[in-house]
Structure formats: structure tokens, C-alpha cells
XYZ file of C-alpha atoms in Angstrom:
718
model
C 99.028 -78.801 -19.632
C 95.216 -79.362 -18.308
C 96.796 -81.126 -15.391
C 99.137 -78.679 -14.786
C 96.490 -75.691 -15.673
C 94.176 -77.671 -13.039
C 97.144 -78.099 -10.123
C 97.988 -74.322 -10.821
C 94.274 -73.599 -10.035
C 94.222 -75.480 -6.763
C 97.820 -73.889 -6.134
C 96.431 -70.517 -6.788
C 93.558 -71.280 -5.239
C 95.460 -72.424 -1.930
C 97.669 -68.350 -2.571
C 94.501 -66.844 -3.047
C 93.740 -68.423 0.610
C 97.354 -67.408 1.873
C 96.310 -63.793 0.451
C 92.904 -63.068 0.316
C 91.338 -65.090 3.173
C 94.252 -66.015 5.971
C 94.220 -62.164 7.011
C 90.536 -61.238 6.966
C 89.946 -64.902 8.723
C 92.174 -63.833 11.340
C 90.910 -60.996 11.891
C 87.559 -62.312 12.256
C 89.230 -64.411 14.545
C 90.925 -62.232 16.604
C 86.993 -60.326 17.306
C 85.683 -63.762 17.875
C 82.954 -63.436 15.073
C 82.790 -66.570 14.387
C 79.674 -66.128 11.319
C 82.356 -63.499 9.286
C 84.712 -66.670 9.725
C 82.145 -69.164 8.328
C 81.283 -66.867 5.293
C 84.708 -66.658 4.028
C 85.108 -69.970 4.376
C 82.532 -70.832 2.439
C 83.370 -68.547 -0.478
C 87.227 -70.234 -0.176
C 85.160 -73.612 -1.069
C 84.549 -72.529 -3.901
C 87.626 -72.256 -5.052
C 89.007 -75.352 -7.605
C 89.471 -78.590 -5.558
C 89.089 -77.274 -2.192
C 87.001 -79.946 -0.538
C 87.783 -79.251 3.370
C 88.705 -75.694 4.822
C 88.659 -75.914 9.086
C 89.622 -73.121 11.538
C 91.955 -74.058 14.733
C 92.223 -71.174 17.606
C 95.006 -71.811 19.657
C 95.369 -69.100 21.621
C 93.628 -71.300 24.426
C 95.576 -74.603 23.476
C 92.998 -76.371 21.660
C 93.659 -78.175 18.669
C 89.493 -78.337 18.178
C 88.253 -76.177 14.975
C 86.169 -73.680 15.571
C 85.006 -73.771 12.035
C 85.325 -75.801 9.209
C 83.172 -76.635 5.644
C 83.216 -79.319 3.532
C 84.547 -83.429 4.139
C 88.152 -84.827 4.079
C 88.437 -86.512 0.578
C 89.516 -89.938 1.388
C 92.644 -91.787 -0.601
C 95.699 -89.986 -1.783
C 95.324 -87.178 -4.411
C 95.147 -84.707 -1.953
C 96.648 -81.629 -1.804
C 96.508 -79.999 1.736
C 97.892 -76.880 3.280
C 97.884 -75.437 7.070
C 97.818 -71.327 6.796
C 99.075 -69.820 10.166
C 96.568 -67.088 10.848
C 98.263 -64.114 12.527
C 97.051 -60.881 13.506
C 98.582 -57.641 14.112
C 97.578 -55.262 16.568
C 99.354 -52.308 18.056
C 102.461 -53.396 15.710
C 102.876 -57.025 17.319
C 101.953 -60.064 15.178
C 99.899 -62.321 17.408
C 99.305 -66.495 16.400
C 95.624 -66.340 16.428
C 94.836 -70.077 15.198
C 95.495 -71.904 11.775
C 93.424 -72.716 7.944
C 94.013 -75.856 7.680
C 93.343 -76.302 3.327
C 92.561 -79.821 1.903
C 92.299 -79.774 -2.085
C 90.866 -82.934 -3.819
C 92.845 -84.060 -6.986
C 90.296 -87.135 -8.319
C 88.041 -84.608 -10.145
C 91.029 -83.364 -11.681
C 92.218 -86.928 -12.833
C 89.076 -88.232 -14.327
C 88.115 -84.574 -16.562
C 92.098 -85.053 -17.400
C 91.170 -88.645 -18.376
C 88.553 -87.509 -20.115
C 89.448 -84.776 -21.647
C 93.028 -86.310 -23.029
C 90.409 -88.857 -24.191
C 88.493 -86.527 -26.167
C 91.692 -84.177 -26.909
C 93.197 -86.789 -28.292
C 90.179 -87.980 -30.152
C 88.514 -84.623 -31.078
C 89.848 -81.405 -31.138
C 93.149 -80.610 -28.945
C 92.789 -76.403 -30.066
C 88.815 -76.610 -29.489
C 89.632 -77.894 -25.417
C 92.444 -75.042 -25.670
C 89.969 -72.127 -27.084
C 86.877 -73.492 -24.052
C 89.320 -73.567 -21.372
C 90.660 -70.263 -22.294
C 87.551 -68.628 -22.682
C 86.314 -70.483 -19.073
C 89.844 -68.397 -17.867
C 88.484 -65.578 -19.246
C 85.118 -65.573 -17.476
C 86.592 -66.930 -14.940
C 88.617 -63.660 -14.875
C 86.082 -61.122 -15.393
C 82.899 -63.280 -13.267
C 85.584 -63.519 -10.382
C 89.147 -63.284 -10.390
C 89.261 -59.158 -11.165
C 86.589 -59.290 -8.392
C 88.832 -60.869 -5.934
C 91.682 -58.976 -7.003
C 89.547 -55.585 -6.144
C 88.766 -57.221 -3.437
C 92.625 -57.979 -2.248
C 93.472 -54.414 -3.118
C 90.706 -52.978 -0.685
C 92.048 -54.818 1.705
C 95.337 -54.441 1.384
C 93.908 -50.709 1.616
C 91.958 -50.840 3.792
C 92.961 -48.954 6.642
C 91.820 -47.585 10.404
C 91.752 -44.245 9.399
C 89.960 -45.027 5.994
C 87.087 -47.383 7.402
C 84.379 -44.914 5.673
C 85.839 -46.096 2.191
C 83.216 -48.605 1.324
C 84.186 -51.631 -1.713
C 82.576 -51.118 -4.785
C 82.828 -54.047 -7.740
C 82.714 -53.011 -11.277
C 79.769 -55.061 -12.835
C 77.678 -53.806 -15.425
C 74.385 -55.338 -13.865
C 72.966 -55.446 -10.823
C 72.002 -59.397 -10.251
C 68.635 -59.823 -9.276
C 69.857 -62.106 -6.879
C 73.331 -61.752 -5.529
C 75.975 -64.379 -6.098
C 79.019 -65.160 -4.191
C 81.135 -62.274 -5.123
C 78.543 -60.257 -4.027
C 77.810 -61.927 -0.690
C 81.671 -61.743 -0.193
C 81.389 -57.861 -1.119
C 78.412 -57.064 1.138
C 80.616 -58.882 3.847
C 83.146 -56.892 3.773
C 81.421 -53.675 3.732
C 79.452 -55.319 6.537
C 82.690 -55.765 8.129
C 84.048 -52.381 7.442
C 80.613 -51.299 9.339
C 81.396 -53.781 12.199
C 85.073 -52.577 12.891
C 83.668 -48.782 12.094
C 80.917 -50.006 15.392
C 83.204 -51.719 17.324
C 86.045 -48.997 17.160
C 83.617 -46.471 18.412
C 82.264 -48.577 21.152
C 85.693 -49.463 21.872
C 86.851 -46.295 22.367
C 84.106 -45.202 23.978
C 84.909 -48.491 26.558
C 88.380 -47.147 26.882
C 87.037 -43.143 27.354
C 84.752 -44.011 29.707
C 87.282 -46.642 31.244
C 89.693 -43.969 31.700
C 87.608 -41.399 33.345
C 86.622 -44.200 35.821
C 90.016 -44.664 36.741
C 90.656 -41.035 36.645
C 88.186 -40.356 39.333
C 89.136 -42.980 41.174
C 92.613 -41.857 41.388
C 91.473 -38.207 41.973
C 89.772 -39.157 45.000
C 90.208 -40.371 48.792
C 88.544 -43.858 47.786
C 90.910 -46.345 47.579
C 89.414 -49.332 45.789
C 90.998 -52.869 47.486
C 90.072 -56.291 46.726
C 91.484 -59.416 48.951
C 92.027 -63.169 49.510
C 90.181 -64.574 52.241
C 93.376 -66.125 53.673
C 95.941 -65.537 56.413
C 96.734 -62.022 56.542
C 94.257 -60.996 53.372
C 96.683 -60.712 50.426
C 95.790 -58.551 48.554
C 94.656 -59.214 44.595
C 93.458 -55.576 43.771
C 93.947 -52.081 44.448
C 93.564 -48.338 43.264
C 96.988 -46.423 42.400
C 95.840 -44.223 45.028
C 96.581 -45.820 47.911
C 99.893 -43.955 47.654
C 98.142 -41.247 49.554
C 98.181 -43.491 52.515
C 101.878 -43.836 52.129
C 101.658 -47.442 50.513
C 102.537 -48.360 46.838
C 100.067 -50.701 44.558
C 102.946 -52.718 43.554
C 104.066 -53.605 46.924
C 100.610 -54.937 47.670
C 100.006 -56.782 44.018
C 103.321 -58.248 44.696
C 102.008 -59.481 48.165
C 105.082 -57.169 49.779
C 102.711 -56.390 51.629
C 99.447 -57.798 52.963
C 96.491 -55.925 54.087
C 96.472 -57.725 57.821
C 100.075 -56.419 57.962
C 99.033 -52.637 58.086
C 96.481 -52.507 60.678
C 97.312 -51.436 63.705
C 98.009 -54.073 66.511
C 95.405 -52.741 69.111
C 92.721 -53.078 66.400
C 94.000 -56.195 64.099
C 92.244 -58.708 66.827
C 88.871 -57.563 67.021
C 88.660 -56.147 62.994
C 89.515 -60.304 62.601
C 86.992 -61.125 64.884
C 84.269 -59.073 63.542
C 84.842 -59.913 59.964
C 84.270 -63.444 60.675
C 81.307 -62.922 63.100
C 79.915 -61.038 59.528
C 80.626 -64.337 57.490
C 79.481 -66.507 60.094
C 76.124 -64.741 59.929
C 75.573 -64.234 55.990
C 75.681 -60.637 55.567
C 77.329 -59.404 52.482
C 78.298 -56.505 53.113
C 79.493 -54.269 56.664
C 81.363 -51.528 57.225
C 84.575 -50.821 59.658
C 86.105 -48.509 61.127
C 89.658 -49.203 62.141
C 93.382 -47.706 62.400
C 96.468 -48.337 60.087
C 100.203 -47.136 60.121
C 102.183 -46.551 57.151
C 106.038 -47.134 56.517
C 106.993 -44.062 58.460
C 104.727 -44.777 61.488
C 101.822 -42.728 60.663
C 98.605 -44.043 62.525
C 95.590 -42.988 59.986
C 91.555 -43.951 61.075
C 90.267 -46.042 57.652
C 86.533 -46.283 56.597
C 86.163 -49.186 54.990
C 82.784 -50.720 53.187
C 83.075 -54.155 52.026
C 81.833 -56.830 50.334
C 81.930 -60.670 50.603
C 82.611 -62.605 47.263
C 81.735 -66.089 47.713
C 82.174 -69.028 45.373
C 79.575 -70.806 43.703
C 79.297 -73.150 46.682
C 78.600 -70.381 49.077
C 82.684 -70.147 50.342
C 83.922 -66.881 51.057
C 86.983 -66.473 48.446
C 87.795 -62.893 48.965
C 86.400 -59.027 49.958
C 85.833 -56.339 47.817
C 85.717 -53.015 49.021
C 86.393 -49.264 49.436
C 88.578 -47.504 52.030
C 89.026 -43.900 53.106
C 91.312 -41.712 55.580
C 88.992 -40.405 58.145
C 91.632 -39.400 60.267
C 90.947 -35.652 60.790
C 87.132 -36.400 60.889
C 87.972 -38.753 63.701
C 90.065 -36.291 65.270
C 87.463 -33.901 65.149
C 85.192 -36.382 66.615
C 87.275 -37.080 69.520
C 88.191 -33.373 69.882
C 84.525 -32.516 70.321
C 83.619 -35.844 72.286
C 86.510 -34.579 75.304
C 85.466 -30.801 74.930
C 82.001 -32.105 75.667
C 83.255 -34.081 78.616
C 85.339 -31.043 79.741
C 82.188 -29.290 79.585
C 79.858 -31.509 81.542
C 82.679 -32.001 83.812
C 83.003 -28.287 84.282
C 79.536 -28.165 84.560
C 79.364 -30.790 87.328
C 81.964 -29.651 89.361
C 80.481 -26.450 89.583
C 78.997 -26.135 93.239
C 76.214 -24.356 91.899
C 73.441 -26.021 91.104
C 72.390 -25.819 87.485
C 69.333 -26.308 85.872
C 68.633 -25.213 81.616
C 64.601 -25.126 80.756
C 63.436 -24.587 77.508
C 60.408 -21.731 76.575
C 58.242 -24.102 78.296
C 60.174 -24.437 81.232
C 61.356 -27.996 81.194
C 64.063 -29.023 82.285
C 66.887 -30.451 79.196
C 70.293 -29.686 81.320
C 71.427 -30.693 84.605
C 74.216 -30.928 86.352
C 75.916 -32.807 89.432
C 75.007 -30.220 92.302
C 71.257 -30.513 90.870
C 71.590 -34.089 91.894
C 73.199 -34.452 94.567
C 70.495 -30.985 96.429
C 67.657 -33.770 94.890
C 68.506 -36.762 94.797
C 67.567 -37.117 91.003
C 69.599 -38.047 87.759
C 68.992 -36.187 84.983
C 66.917 -39.118 82.863
C 64.371 -39.115 85.571
C 63.241 -35.014 85.617
C 64.362 -34.391 82.230
C 61.299 -32.995 79.816
C 59.615 -32.776 83.822
C 58.735 -28.747 84.859
C 60.823 -27.011 86.810
C 58.678 -26.189 89.301
C 57.606 -29.833 89.574
C 60.984 -30.635 90.957
C 61.573 -26.975 93.113
C 58.685 -25.912 93.880
C 60.038 -23.442 96.024
C 60.573 -21.560 92.398
C 56.686 -21.495 92.135
C 56.668 -17.856 93.703
C 59.556 -16.610 91.538
C 57.477 -18.363 88.083
C 57.005 -14.451 86.744
C 60.687 -13.406 87.337
C 61.604 -16.738 84.991
C 59.045 -16.119 82.254
C 59.880 -12.599 81.683
C 63.670 -13.907 81.914
C 62.680 -15.858 78.572
C 59.932 -14.198 77.227
C 62.846 -11.165 77.159
C 66.270 -12.858 77.009
C 67.140 -11.025 79.436
C 69.480 -12.005 82.572
C 67.470 -11.716 85.924
C 68.710 -12.848 89.384
C 66.613 -12.671 92.968
C 68.603 -13.233 96.399
C 68.164 -15.059 99.696
C 64.833 -17.140 98.659
C 63.995 -19.508 101.322
C 63.945 -23.081 100.698
C 62.346 -25.144 103.375
C 64.359 -28.769 102.989
C 64.046 -31.338 105.839
C 62.723 -28.724 107.943
C 65.912 -26.532 108.129
C 65.292 -23.655 106.177
C 68.146 -22.493 103.515
C 68.414 -19.462 101.386
C 69.487 -19.691 97.712
C 70.173 -17.011 95.062
C 68.640 -17.608 91.582
C 70.074 -16.004 88.114
C 68.170 -17.057 84.776
C 70.535 -16.463 81.699
C 68.605 -17.033 78.452
C 70.964 -18.453 75.868
C 71.492 -16.314 73.355
C 71.899 -19.004 70.010
C 69.487 -17.419 67.877
C 66.434 -15.297 67.887
C 64.486 -17.884 68.364
C 65.708 -19.203 70.868
C 64.100 -19.808 74.128
C 66.263 -21.741 76.334
C 67.293 -20.657 79.366
C 69.894 -21.337 82.286
C 68.289 -21.145 86.049
C 71.476 -21.155 88.418
C 70.976 -21.666 92.133
C 73.396 -20.502 94.803
C 73.326 -21.984 98.192
C 73.754 -18.870 100.579
C 72.179 -19.860 103.661
C 76.114 -19.945 105.281
C 76.758 -16.946 103.669
C 73.275 -15.179 104.590
C 74.331 -16.658 108.376
C 77.938 -14.945 108.234
C 76.254 -11.949 107.173
C 73.906 -12.481 110.371
C 76.488 -13.048 111.929
C 78.968 -10.182 111.599
C 75.661 -7.769 112.401
C 75.264 -9.610 115.355
C 79.415 -9.114 115.973
C 78.836 -5.865 114.775
C 75.895 -5.101 117.814
C 78.398 -6.871 119.766
C 81.232 -5.121 119.284
C 79.104 -1.592 119.992
C 77.665 -3.471 123.040
C 81.388 -3.865 124.023
C 82.784 -0.585 123.369
C 79.642 0.897 125.182
C 79.724 -1.817 128.090
C 83.469 -0.135 128.127
C 82.515 2.941 127.849
C 79.771 2.546 130.561
C 82.293 0.853 132.907
C 85.041 3.572 132.812
C 81.962 6.198 133.903
C 80.854 3.612 136.292
C 84.758 3.510 138.260
C 84.716 7.525 138.655
C 81.845 7.568 141.127
C 82.289 4.161 142.204
C 85.942 5.281 143.278
C 84.238 8.175 144.974
C 81.166 5.675 147.043
C 84.359 3.571 147.609
C 86.463 6.575 148.759
C 83.285 8.010 150.872
C 82.729 4.763 152.462
C 86.424 4.060 153.615
C 86.810 7.823 154.892
C 83.491 7.708 156.780
C 84.527 4.212 158.612
C 88.243 5.622 159.914
C 86.130 8.960 160.786
C 84.242 6.636 163.051
C 86.980 4.433 164.501
C 87.995 5.363 168.178
C 91.059 3.974 167.108
C 92.287 7.171 165.487
C 93.652 9.947 167.683
C 92.271 12.469 165.312
C 88.976 11.375 165.261
C 88.915 10.994 169.692
C 90.442 14.477 169.326
C 88.015 16.064 167.927
C 85.216 14.374 169.370
C 86.385 15.412 172.689
C 86.229 19.123 171.669
C 82.775 19.057 171.221
C 82.625 16.818 174.165
C 81.082 13.562 172.118
C 82.331 10.260 173.453
C 83.272 8.493 170.210
C 83.278 5.313 172.039
C 79.426 5.683 173.132
C 78.770 6.801 169.151
C 80.387 3.608 167.972
C 78.806 0.979 170.252
C 75.214 3.028 169.257
C 76.266 2.508 165.531
C 77.408 -0.419 165.984
C 73.858 -1.685 168.139
C 72.063 0.251 165.409
C 73.902 -1.998 162.413
C 74.952 1.330 160.952
C 78.304 -0.644 160.725
C 77.173 -3.446 159.410
C 76.237 -1.526 156.328
C 78.886 0.707 155.627
C 80.540 -2.264 155.503
C 78.539 -4.168 153.228
C 78.602 -0.735 151.051
C 82.047 -1.363 150.776
C 81.884 -4.570 149.945
C 79.321 -4.455 147.132
C 81.440 -1.236 146.002
C 85.060 -4.058 145.640
C 82.298 -6.321 144.140
C 81.018 -4.046 141.628
C 84.758 -2.429 140.817
C 85.824 -6.661 140.471
C 82.966 -6.615 137.636
C 83.993 -3.388 136.174
C 87.393 -4.516 135.512
C 86.526 -7.843 134.260
C 83.959 -6.282 131.828
C 87.122 -3.857 130.905
C 89.252 -6.989 130.752
C 86.632 -8.916 128.397
C 86.200 -5.951 125.974
C 89.888 -5.650 125.426
C 89.960 -8.737 123.152
C 91.731 -7.085 119.928
C 94.737 -6.009 122.498
C 95.358 -9.410 124.302
C 98.063 -11.207 124.319
C 99.337 -14.527 124.530
C 99.968 -14.964 128.377
C 101.403 -17.661 130.999
C 98.064 -18.858 133.376
C 96.635 -20.743 135.921
C 93.482 -22.400 134.449
C 91.647 -21.927 137.769
C 91.845 -18.449 138.203
C 90.796 -18.017 134.244
C 87.822 -20.702 135.203
C 87.085 -18.044 138.284
C 87.337 -14.781 136.655
C 84.089 -16.808 133.635
C 82.578 -17.791 136.581
C 82.707 -14.257 137.966
C 81.518 -13.152 134.289
C 78.170 -15.229 133.450
C 77.165 -14.460 137.367
C 77.215 -11.479 136.604
C 75.703 -11.965 133.104
C 72.321 -10.037 132.293
C 71.420 -12.556 130.138
C 72.027 -15.529 132.739
C 70.103 -14.170 135.400
C 67.001 -12.900 133.180
C 66.814 -16.049 131.500
C 68.428 -19.359 133.273
C 68.888 -17.965 136.783
C 72.993 -19.051 136.804
C 72.359 -18.212 140.229
C 70.909 -21.131 141.387
C 73.154 -23.696 139.714
C 75.531 -25.329 142.115
C 79.273 -25.079 141.545
C 80.844 -27.966 142.535
C 85.094 -27.076 142.097
C 87.663 -30.078 141.713
C 91.057 -28.639 141.369
C 94.212 -30.810 141.198
C 97.347 -28.803 143.117
C 100.336 -27.933 141.530
C 99.424 -27.594 138.187
C 101.562 -26.246 135.542
C 100.345 -23.042 133.628
C 99.193 -22.676 130.294
C 100.081 -20.104 127.368
C 96.692 -19.157 126.294
C 95.051 -15.957 125.201
C 93.115 -14.924 128.779
C 90.182 -13.248 127.070
C 89.862 -15.885 123.991
C 89.747 -18.887 126.681
C 87.412 -17.178 129.250
C 84.674 -16.677 125.774
C 85.627 -20.416 125.361
C 83.935 -21.032 129.041
C 81.832 -18.773 129.261
C 80.086 -19.877 125.928
C 80.121 -23.532 127.723
C 78.947 -22.030 131.072
C 75.382 -20.674 128.549
C 74.848 -23.337 126.970
C 75.088 -25.954 130.308
C 72.376 -22.843 131.863
C 70.416 -22.781 128.918
C 69.929 -27.122 128.289
C 69.761 -27.610 132.457
C 67.202 -24.548 132.358
C 64.875 -27.471 130.425
C 64.719 -30.088 132.547
C 62.605 -31.051 135.443
C 64.653 -32.233 138.598
C 62.306 -32.493 141.150
C 63.662 -32.968 144.531
C 67.498 -32.841 142.305
C 69.647 -29.616 142.075
C 71.389 -27.836 139.201
C 74.772 -28.804 139.373
C 77.679 -28.127 137.752
C 81.487 -29.490 138.226
C 84.563 -27.510 137.591
C 87.496 -30.116 136.942
C 91.206 -29.701 136.482
C 93.585 -32.772 136.267
C 97.049 -32.758 134.469
C 97.229 -35.022 131.415
C 100.748 -36.001 130.608
C 102.008 -32.382 128.059
C 98.527 -31.571 128.739
C 96.198 -29.386 131.157
C 92.671 -31.039 131.135
C 89.612 -28.678 132.120
C 86.142 -30.994 132.303
C 83.249 -28.696 132.737
C 80.070 -31.011 133.724
C 76.773 -30.734 134.270
C 73.418 -32.628 134.710
C 71.400 -31.726 132.495
C 69.553 -32.984 129.256
C 72.395 -34.448 127.973
C 72.715 -34.862 124.110
C 71.550 -38.026 121.480
C 74.663 -39.128 119.653
C 73.214 -37.438 116.700
C 73.796 -34.482 118.253
C 76.757 -34.549 119.901
C 78.308 -35.342 116.435
C 77.336 -31.783 115.125
C 77.719 -29.927 118.284
C 80.792 -28.194 116.989
C 79.596 -27.621 113.257
C 79.034 -23.918 112.265
C 75.353 -22.625 112.468
C 74.175 -25.823 113.937
C 72.185 -25.468 116.927
C 69.509 -27.286 118.200
C 67.551 -23.934 120.377
C 64.675 -22.356 118.814
C 64.771 -19.699 116.612
C 66.163 -16.371 117.658
C 68.187 -18.070 120.592
C 70.980 -19.057 119.033
C 73.271 -18.624 116.108
C 75.009 -22.131 116.350
C 78.180 -20.158 116.537
C 79.609 -20.183 119.930
C 80.278 -23.779 120.447
C 81.853 -23.798 116.484
C 84.182 -20.695 117.711
C 84.944 -22.177 120.865
C 86.456 -25.091 118.710
C 88.481 -23.142 116.839
C 89.781 -21.154 119.653
C 91.628 -23.928 121.155
C 92.243 -26.173 118.708
C 93.576 -23.713 115.618
C 94.574 -20.914 117.833
C 95.750 -22.411 121.398
C 96.792 -25.799 119.773
C 94.822 -28.292 121.853
C 92.030 -30.046 121.983
C 87.955 -29.810 122.460
C 86.137 -32.708 123.439
C 82.197 -34.104 124.284
C 80.992 -36.668 126.332
C 77.397 -36.856 126.634
C 74.329 -39.241 127.046
C 70.937 -38.428 126.750
C 68.912 -38.125 130.060
C 72.513 -37.717 131.772
C 74.039 -34.909 131.258
C 76.589 -33.721 129.374
C 80.733 -33.446 129.756
C 82.701 -31.063 127.983
C 86.824 -31.639 127.913
C 89.424 -28.861 126.670
C 93.104 -29.926 126.851
C 95.418 -27.197 126.534
C 99.464 -27.595 126.227
C 101.021 -26.895 129.623
C 104.109 -24.675 129.919
C 107.529 -27.035 130.092
C 105.950 -30.337 129.445
């Protein structure tokens, strides 16, 4: 009975281990609280017969014990049991390890032998009573407390961890025994559980909040391996905002490199490799990706390089976000800036922006072409350093800056390479803010406009003079007709060949032949013939003036070039300015006309104007040359030239250099002194020949050897 009792106690110890320790040790092992495991093993080692206890953790496949106590007894008188350590998590049973318990029967046998001997020899009953008393003590001292502990453990729950384990002991021992330590261990475990649960809940809440922030933010978390195609290890769920699902990346169905735009992939791979080679741990990128629907996103990422202990790059980790709208806005802003710049640069007007101190901060292409300075060269310079011609308008510009008011001034003279140009300036203040004092200065070249205005004024004067000349010609024609008629009548009345004259002379006794002889000898008849010739010449001049003044009434007619040349010569010979300034009469006119030339279809007055301009220019040029014994000469030459009639007007004047020859037909270009010409005569003549008559107008000249103007007009019937 004693043997069975001892063995039974050992078995009960195993039972107590199974019911009281296994779950606690499993929970402590689950929480990786090895100290609690050891405390529990120490308590279990105190059970009857227990010699060795060990705990093996099975989660990592190891067979080495994580905690043990006692020593494995030698011999065959042992009892060994293995208990699986099972922990319940979320309703599931998880085997976290095994508890191996080894009990030794040697002491049992020794004690039994001794007791058998004592029982056999002495008081068997006494032994029984002592044993019973011992059992009562054990029950009182240990078992009931263990039972309380067991009931406490069975009733304990995550929701009632506030209840403390209290043992029913009569008095507090001065030194805690094992039971007290076990109870304290339970209470400490309870407090640790409360704290761990609170911390875990706090961590779970923080993690939940973090995940919520990530999922609600535009930032997508990525981690991709340093392998071909960059397979994804981790990606946040909010990647769906880019048109992808996290599962496609995690499963390996899609690699990160596969979603990058083909035009950007090579550049991005090259840059990543450069960053890695340079040892950079963090870098930023901007590139495009393409979602499954084909939509293109602009992506910005901030990437960190993850390296192993030996320095090898294992993966890349970072965040990406969609900045397509920002990129689109930036591109649109850049487009608008380029459009504005191109618009400003395309303006023929010089545009200069200046600040409140009149320092340049804006400069368009026209300003660059006008001055030869780039924006970088003039930025920050004073406006008057670049345009000293505006120094006189400093007060006007400052007034516009100070009063934020538009100011302008017209026809400001600019001296450029010895030539005077006229500019209009306008000053526009920028009204972006009250404190702004920036202004834009616009400078327009109105030289041609000014000259055109002068030409229009001159044209109006000439039209008035033409009208006046026409009126004068009409008025002159009347007395001129009377003079010519009187001279002609006088000649007829004095002629002895008329019978009536003879009869009247005979009536008064006058010998008409003697009178005629007297008039002839005294030169009176010559005077009359001179008066008649002069009158006819004056009539021809008046007729030419009338024809030249009737430009508006002229129309295209068929004419011989020779007659037009002669009429223009007649006008030139009788031109007052030519007589007064250049003495056209002293110029020798040589004519070289080809006979049988076809007619040309022309507006005679316009062609006369062309020839008259050429004659005037030739006369002016020849008047500036010293001829010595030579005489100024102008040669008129006509020839048949294919389907054209060629007219050449050649002089032996000073000629022109190559630069002047090239520019001679340009409007407003003149080599005459100021006030002597507008530079429009030959340009208008060029327009008349080439545009109005579909001909050609050329000039050949060599400095010091005279000039030759060549006109080719289409021939009729050619």
C-alpha cells in the first residue's frame, strides 16, 4: 500500500503537472517568458519523486530544451512522461512545445524497504496514521492551495484579469515559501498579461491607425527586390489608386519594372545604377508609369537602398505618389511661358522691362537685334546705359513709374551709324500690386512711317503744284494762242504773195515788195519767225505739262519708246530745278535708237516719270564731277532684246560703289545731302517698271566710270 501510495503520489504529481503546469508553461512559453517557465519547473520539481523536468520548444524544429531543472536519474527505476504544451490562440490550439518529466523510484524503494521493515517489525498502524497525517498536512499545506490555484487558473479569463489570486492561509509567514512564490508568480503573470495585453492593444491600434493613414494617403509604400524587372516584396493596398491591385504585385504577376513607361525605363535603370555605384543611400526619381488600361501617370518616388551586411544591395524601399496633375500644370505653365516669350520675341516692337530704379529685367528679341546685346548682357543695367538716346526722356519715364500711369512720346530721333531714325516710345506700368513699380517700355521704329508721312505731305504739295501748273498752263494757253495767232496774221498781212495785201497797198500807194524788202533787211521778219517758233515751243511745253499732270486720267496705250524718251527729255530740258541747279542744257545728249522697234504697252505718264527721275539723278550726279576738258554726256540707247524692248540710259558721271549700287532701289535710301532728296524716286520707278509694267529695272555702275540704268519692257506681239 505504501508503494502504491508513493507511486500514486508520483502519478498524481504527473497529473498535477498535466492539469496545473502544462497550460501555464505553454502560456509562458508562448509569451517567451522563460523565467516564468523555470519558476513553474521549480514548483513542479517539488512534486513527489520528480527528479528532472525539461521544456522543449518546437516552433523552430529544435530538440534542445529551452529550460530544464534537476538531473536525469540513472537506472531503470524511473517513470517518464511527455506532455504536449498546447496554447489556445483565437480559438485555435497551437502546440508550442513539450514538457518532459522524469520521476525516480529509488527513494520509493528505499523508503518502502525501510518502512516495510519498520512496519513488519514495529507498528504498522502507527505508520499508517503517520502517513495519513502527512497526507493531511500536505493537503493543508499544499494540495488545497494547489487546488485553489488550479481553480483560479481554470476560471481566469482575459476579461477578468483584475481578480487577484489569494490563498486561504491562517497567517503570513515571515519568509514566503514555495506556495507563496507560486501565488506571487501567478499574480505577477496576471499583471504582466494585463500590461502585455494593454501594450499589444496599443500597438495594434497604432498599427491600425498607421495602416489607415497609409491607405487614405496618396503615398504608396513599395519594396522591390534588386533583381531583373524589380519584383515587388511589399506594397500598400492603396496602390489601387494607380490602377493596380496589391495582390498582382505580391504574387509576382506584375513586376515593378513592367509598369514603367518604355521611354523612361532605360533612363531610370541607368540612374538607379549610378546612384548605387556612387554609394547613395537615398535618391528621388520622376518618371511615368502605364496602368493596365493604358493611362499614363507621372510618378515621383523617394527611394532608400537596402543593403546586406556585406554591402550588397538586396532591395529598394520607398514611397511613390501620383503627381500627374502637378506635372501637367507645370508643362502647361512652361508652355504658356514659352508662348509668352515667343509672342514677346515675335513682336517687331522693342520691349524692355525695367524695375522702379529703371534697371532692365525684361528683353525681347527685337531689342537684342536692335542693340546687339543679349538679355544676360543687359540684365540689371540701367535703361539709359543701353539706350542713351532716352536720357532726354528720363523725366517722362520716371513720371510713369512714380504715378503708375501710361506715358508716350512720338518721333524721338535716334542716331544709328550716322543715320537718323525716329522712334515712338510708350511706357506701361505693371499693375500686379500696389507696391509694384515695374514698367514696360515699348519702342517702335517709325522712321519709314515718318518718311512716308513726309512723302505724303510732299506728294500733296506736288499734287497741288501739278494742279497749279495745269491751271497755269490753261491760262498761258489763251494769251499764247493770241500771240501765235497775231504773229501768224502779221506774217500773212505782210506777205506780197497774197493778192489782198497787194490790193490794199496799192490803194494807199505803198510798194509792198519794198516794205517786205525793208522788213527782211532789218530782220523784222526773223523776229516774227522767232516769235512764232518760241510760241510753238511754249505750246509744246504747256502740252507736255498738261499730259504729265493728268496721271489719274492716264491709261495703258501702245507707244514707241523713242517718242516717250524724247518727251521726257523735253520735260527735263525745261524743268526749272534742273535748269537752276544742274544746268541740264550743258549735258550732251547722244541718241542711239534702233530702227523698227516694236511698240510697248505702257502708261506713258508713268514711264515719263521713270525717265525723268533717271535724267534728274544723272544730272545731279554729273554736276558733282570735275570733267576738265571732257563734257558731261548722257547716252540714250534702245534695242530689241528677245520679247522685250531694252532701254539704256548711260552717263559718264562719278558712278557708284558696290554698296550703293545694291541699295539704290531701296525706299528712303539716298546719297544726297539732307533736304535734297527723299530716296523714293528710284524705288517708285522700280515699282512702276516691275509691278505696273511687268518689266525689269537694272543698274550697272563702277565707281569713277559712270552708271548705266537698263529698263526692259515687254514688246507688243512678242
